mmCIF file of C-alpha atoms and ligand atoms in Angstrom:
data_model
loop_
_atom_site.group_PDB
_atom_site.id
_atom_site.type_symbol
_atom_site.label_atom_id
_atom_site.label_comp_id
_atom_site.label_asym_id
_atom_site.label_seq_id
_atom_site.Cartn_x
_atom_site.Cartn_y
_atom_site.Cartn_z
ATOM 1 C CA MET I 543 136.812 43.903 100.380
ATOM 2 C CA ALA I 544 140.339 43.653 101.678
ATOM 3 C CA LEU I 545 142.761 41.066 102.952
ATOM 4 C CA LEU I 546 143.832 41.874 106.500
ATOM 5 C CA PRO I 547 147.294 41.155 107.936
ATOM 6 C CA ILE I 548 147.222 38.379 110.569
ATOM 7 C CA LEU I 549 149.143 38.830 113.830
ATOM 8 C CA ARG I 550 151.665 36.076 114.541
ATOM 9 C CA TYR I 551 152.260 34.514 117.935
ATOM 10 C CA PRO I 552 153.887 35.625 120.248
ATOM 11 C CA ASP I 553 152.735 39.130 119.262
ATOM 12 C CA PRO I 554 151.537 40.636 122.579
ATOM 13 C CA ARG I 555 148.482 42.164 120.853
ATOM 14 C CA LEU I 556 147.090 38.598 120.637
ATOM 15 C CA HIS I 557 146.630 38.839 124.411
ATOM 16 C CA THR I 558 144.193 41.758 124.186
ATOM 17 C CA ARG I 559 140.702 41.106 125.531
ATOM 18 C CA ALA I 560 138.222 42.174 122.830
ATOM 19 C CA ALA I 561 135.360 44.554 123.658
ATOM 20 C CA PRO I 562 131.694 43.745 122.950
ATOM 21 C CA VAL I 563 130.203 45.140 119.732
ATOM 22 C CA ALA I 564 127.633 47.829 120.588
ATOM 23 C CA ALA I 565 125.821 47.773 117.237
ATOM 24 C CA VAL I 566 126.110 45.679 114.076
ATOM 25 C CA ASP I 567 126.550 48.579 111.659
ATOM 26 C CA ASP I 568 128.212 49.017 108.260
ATOM 27 C CA GLU I 569 131.661 49.054 109.838
ATOM 28 C CA ILE I 570 131.081 45.679 111.532
ATOM 29 C CA ARG I 571 129.535 44.216 108.361
ATOM 30 C CA ALA I 572 132.621 45.326 106.387
ATOM 31 C CA LEU I 573 134.866 43.797 109.074
ATOM 32 C CA VAL I 574 132.976 40.471 108.787
ATOM 33 C CA ARG I 575 133.395 40.502 104.985
ATOM 34 C CA ASP I 576 137.117 41.312 105.186
ATOM 35 C CA MET I 577 137.689 38.695 107.889
ATOM 36 C CA ALA I 578 135.891 36.053 105.793
ATOM 37 C CA GLU I 579 138.002 36.910 102.743
ATOM 38 C CA THR I 580 141.175 36.792 104.856
ATOM 39 C CA MET I 581 140.182 33.426 106.389
ATOM 40 C CA TYR I 582 139.404 31.830 102.994
ATOM 41 C CA GLU I 583 142.582 33.204 101.437
ATOM 42 C CA ALA I 584 144.835 31.953 104.289
ATOM 43 C CA PRO I 585 143.230 29.300 104.104
ATOM 44 C CA GLY I 586 141.658 28.614 107.485
ATOM 45 C CA ILE I 587 138.361 27.474 109.026
ATOM 46 C CA GLY I 588 138.044 30.222 111.621
ATOM 47 C CA LEU I 589 139.292 33.710 112.382
ATOM 48 C CA ALA I 590 138.795 36.038 115.335
ATOM 49 C CA ALA I 591 139.002 39.830 114.987
ATOM 50 C CA THR I 592 141.806 39.807 117.580
ATOM 51 C CA GLN I 593 144.003 38.044 115.011
ATOM 52 C CA VAL I 594 143.663 40.977 112.601
ATOM 53 C CA ASN I 595 144.329 43.475 115.391
ATOM 54 C CA VAL I 596 140.709 44.593 115.737
ATOM 55 C CA HIS I 597 139.766 44.151 119.362
ATOM 56 C CA LYS I 598 136.015 43.645 118.988
ATOM 57 C CA ARG I 599 134.086 40.456 119.709
ATOM 58 C CA VAL I 600 133.683 39.220 116.134
ATOM 59 C CA VAL I 601 134.433 35.706 114.826
ATOM 60 C CA VAL I 602 133.977 34.092 111.410
ATOM 61 C CA ILE I 603 133.911 30.315 110.933
ATOM 62 C CA ASP I 604 133.408 27.994 107.974
ATOM 63 C CA VAL I 605 134.152 24.318 108.628
ATOM 64 C CA SER I 606 132.600 23.124 105.334
ATOM 65 C CA GLU I 607 134.740 21.447 102.653
ATOM 66 C CA ASP I 608 133.608 23.818 99.905
ATOM 67 C CA LYS I 609 133.516 27.194 101.708
ATOM 68 C CA SER I 610 129.722 27.206 101.545
ATOM 69 C CA ALA I 611 128.799 27.663 105.215
ATOM 70 C CA LEU I 612 130.145 30.990 106.424
ATOM 71 C CA MET I 613 128.993 31.892 109.915
ATOM 72 C CA ALA I 614 129.566 35.162 111.738
ATOM 73 C CA PHE I 615 129.409 35.246 115.530
ATOM 74 C CA ILE I 616 129.214 38.696 117.082
ATOM 75 C CA ASN I 617 129.474 38.914 120.883
ATOM 76 C CA PRO I 618 129.516 35.087 121.090
ATOM 77 C CA GLU I 619 128.947 33.501 124.462
ATOM 78 C CA ILE I 620 129.110 29.826 125.349
ATOM 79 C CA VAL I 621 126.067 29.181 127.532
ATOM 80 C CA GLU I 622 126.388 25.398 127.859
ATOM 81 C CA ARG I 623 129.253 22.969 127.493
ATOM 82 C CA ASP I 624 129.297 19.228 127.824
ATOM 83 C CA GLY I 625 131.652 16.257 127.425
ATOM 84 C CA GLU I 626 135.264 16.221 126.359
ATOM 85 C CA GLN I 627 137.197 15.751 123.103
ATOM 86 C CA VAL I 628 140.828 15.924 122.083
ATOM 87 C CA CYS I 629 141.509 17.479 118.709
ATOM 88 C CA GLU I 630 144.718 18.429 116.918
ATOM 89 C CA GLU I 631 144.466 22.184 116.438
ATOM 90 C CA GLY I 632 146.281 24.704 114.322
ATOM 91 C CA CYS I 633 145.980 28.477 114.117
ATOM 92 C CA LEU I 634 146.623 31.087 111.445
ATOM 93 C CA SER I 635 148.524 33.075 114.104
ATOM 94 C CA VAL I 636 150.798 30.098 114.900
ATOM 95 C CA PRO I 637 151.708 28.835 111.417
ATOM 96 C CA GLY I 638 153.059 25.307 111.044
ATOM 97 C CA ILE I 639 152.259 24.251 114.610
ATOM 98 C CA TYR I 640 149.628 21.540 115.269
ATOM 99 C CA GLU I 641 149.008 20.290 118.804
ATOM 100 C CA LYS I 642 146.348 18.305 120.633
ATOM 101 C CA VAL I 643 144.062 20.283 122.932
ATOM 102 C CA THR I 644 141.271 18.973 125.191
ATOM 103 C CA ARG I 645 137.984 20.875 124.905
ATOM 104 C CA ALA I 646 134.261 20.391 125.463
ATOM 105 C CA GLU I 647 132.654 17.940 123.002
ATOM 106 C CA ARG I 648 129.433 19.962 122.724
ATOM 107 C CA VAL I 649 128.715 23.630 123.230
ATOM 108 C CA LYS I 650 125.678 25.845 122.992
ATOM 109 C CA VAL I 651 126.625 29.311 121.789
ATOM 110 C CA ARG I 652 124.568 32.483 121.800
ATOM 111 C CA ALA I 653 125.570 35.341 119.482
ATOM 112 C CA LEU I 654 124.415 37.901 116.955
ATOM 113 C CA ASN I 655 124.734 37.006 113.268
ATOM 114 C CA GLY I 656 126.139 39.260 110.545
ATOM 115 C CA GLU I 657 122.801 41.097 110.394
ATOM 116 C CA GLY I 658 122.769 41.753 114.112
ATOM 117 C CA GLU I 659 120.038 39.168 114.792
ATOM 118 C CA PRO I 660 120.385 37.006 117.897
ATOM 119 C CA PHE I 661 120.693 33.233 117.440
ATOM 120 C CA GLU I 662 121.598 30.132 119.379
ATOM 121 C CA LEU I 663 123.524 27.197 117.984
ATOM 122 C CA GLU I 664 124.331 23.770 119.381
ATOM 123 C CA ALA I 665 127.586 22.458 117.965
ATOM 124 C CA ASP I 666 129.718 19.362 118.415
ATOM 125 C CA GLY I 667 132.897 17.912 116.896
ATOM 126 C CA LEU I 668 135.080 20.191 114.794
ATOM 127 C CA LEU I 669 132.640 23.121 114.845
ATOM 128 C CA ALA I 670 132.532 23.018 118.664
ATOM 129 C CA VAL I 671 136.350 23.007 118.773
ATOM 130 C CA CYS I 672 136.516 25.917 116.360
ATOM 131 C CA ILE I 673 133.987 28.007 118.333
ATOM 132 C CA GLN I 674 135.924 27.455 121.574
ATOM 133 C CA HIS I 675 139.270 28.219 119.872
ATOM 134 C CA GLU I 676 137.999 31.477 118.352
ATOM 135 C CA ILE I 677 136.268 32.716 121.524
ATOM 136 C CA ASP I 678 139.558 32.081 123.340
ATOM 137 C CA HIS I 679 141.191 34.500 120.868
ATOM 138 C CA LEU I 680 138.651 37.178 121.868
ATOM 139 C CA ASP I 681 139.683 36.608 125.488
ATOM 140 C CA GLY I 682 143.363 36.983 124.571
ATOM 141 C CA LYS I 683 144.209 33.289 124.693
ATOM 142 C CA VAL I 684 146.070 31.357 121.979
ATOM 143 C CA PHE I 685 145.671 27.532 121.815
ATOM 144 C CA VAL I 686 149.363 26.802 122.416
ATOM 145 C CA GLU I 687 148.940 28.302 125.901
ATOM 146 C CA TYR I 688 147.062 25.120 126.909
ATOM 147 C CA LEU I 689 150.305 23.170 126.421
ATOM 148 C CA SER I 690 153.024 22.522 129.014
ATOM 149 C CA ALA I 691 155.624 25.242 129.603
ATOM 150 C CA LEU I 692 158.238 22.918 128.094
ATOM 151 C CA LYS I 693 156.250 22.393 124.887
ATOM 152 C CA LEU I 694 155.382 26.093 124.639
ATOM 153 C CA GLY I 695 159.077 26.992 125.022
ATOM 154 C CA ARG I 696 159.969 24.659 122.144
ATOM 155 C CA ILE I 697 157.239 26.163 119.963
ATOM 156 C CA LYS I 698 158.419 29.726 120.687
ATOM 157 C CA ALA I 699 162.006 28.746 119.770
ATOM 158 C CA LYS I 700 160.786 27.142 116.540
ATOM 159 C CA LEU I 701 158.725 30.213 115.608
ATOM 160 C CA ALA I 702 161.623 32.598 116.408
ATOM 161 C CA LYS I 703 163.939 30.546 114.172
ATOM 162 C CA LYS I 704 161.379 30.600 111.379
ATOM 163 C CA ALA I 705 160.928 34.396 111.764
ATOM 164 C CA ARG I 706 164.715 34.871 111.433
ATOM 165 C CA ILE I 707 164.798 32.811 108.248
ATOM 166 C CA THR I 708 161.888 34.622 106.630
ATOM 167 C CA ALA I 709 162.881 38.107 107.849
HETATM 168 NI NI1 NI A 1313 143.519 30.582 116.054
#
């Protein structure tokens, strides 16, 4: 297992659209394990392969308190969405920034699990937010891009300042 470096916004590689996984093989299983380790270590509740510069449609999520409910979503697709919720979101690629985003309250997602078996899941609340946030990553979209241009400008300035201090 290995910890993977996480791309930081506004790294242009975060805007890459990830390609579907053709087969859940040993390489994909190793990627899922490394992504899970990286997510737990960060710590975070979700991670998309895009964020570790692997442009394949793979997401890991664990919204449990005690890291006991790891889920892998390979080639995830939202097939139904319903309602609306506003949640304050953060992202391992945008450290220290938390902003409210409006998303669907409930989603039905179809994907392959870590063994390559198809499944369907109906999610609401935090899990639904997390699924939508991570699938956005696979499509090259970062949550701060839902904000106004003014707010996004302020966030970019803040991140650039932080990068200068830590560089
Ligand atoms: Ni994120």
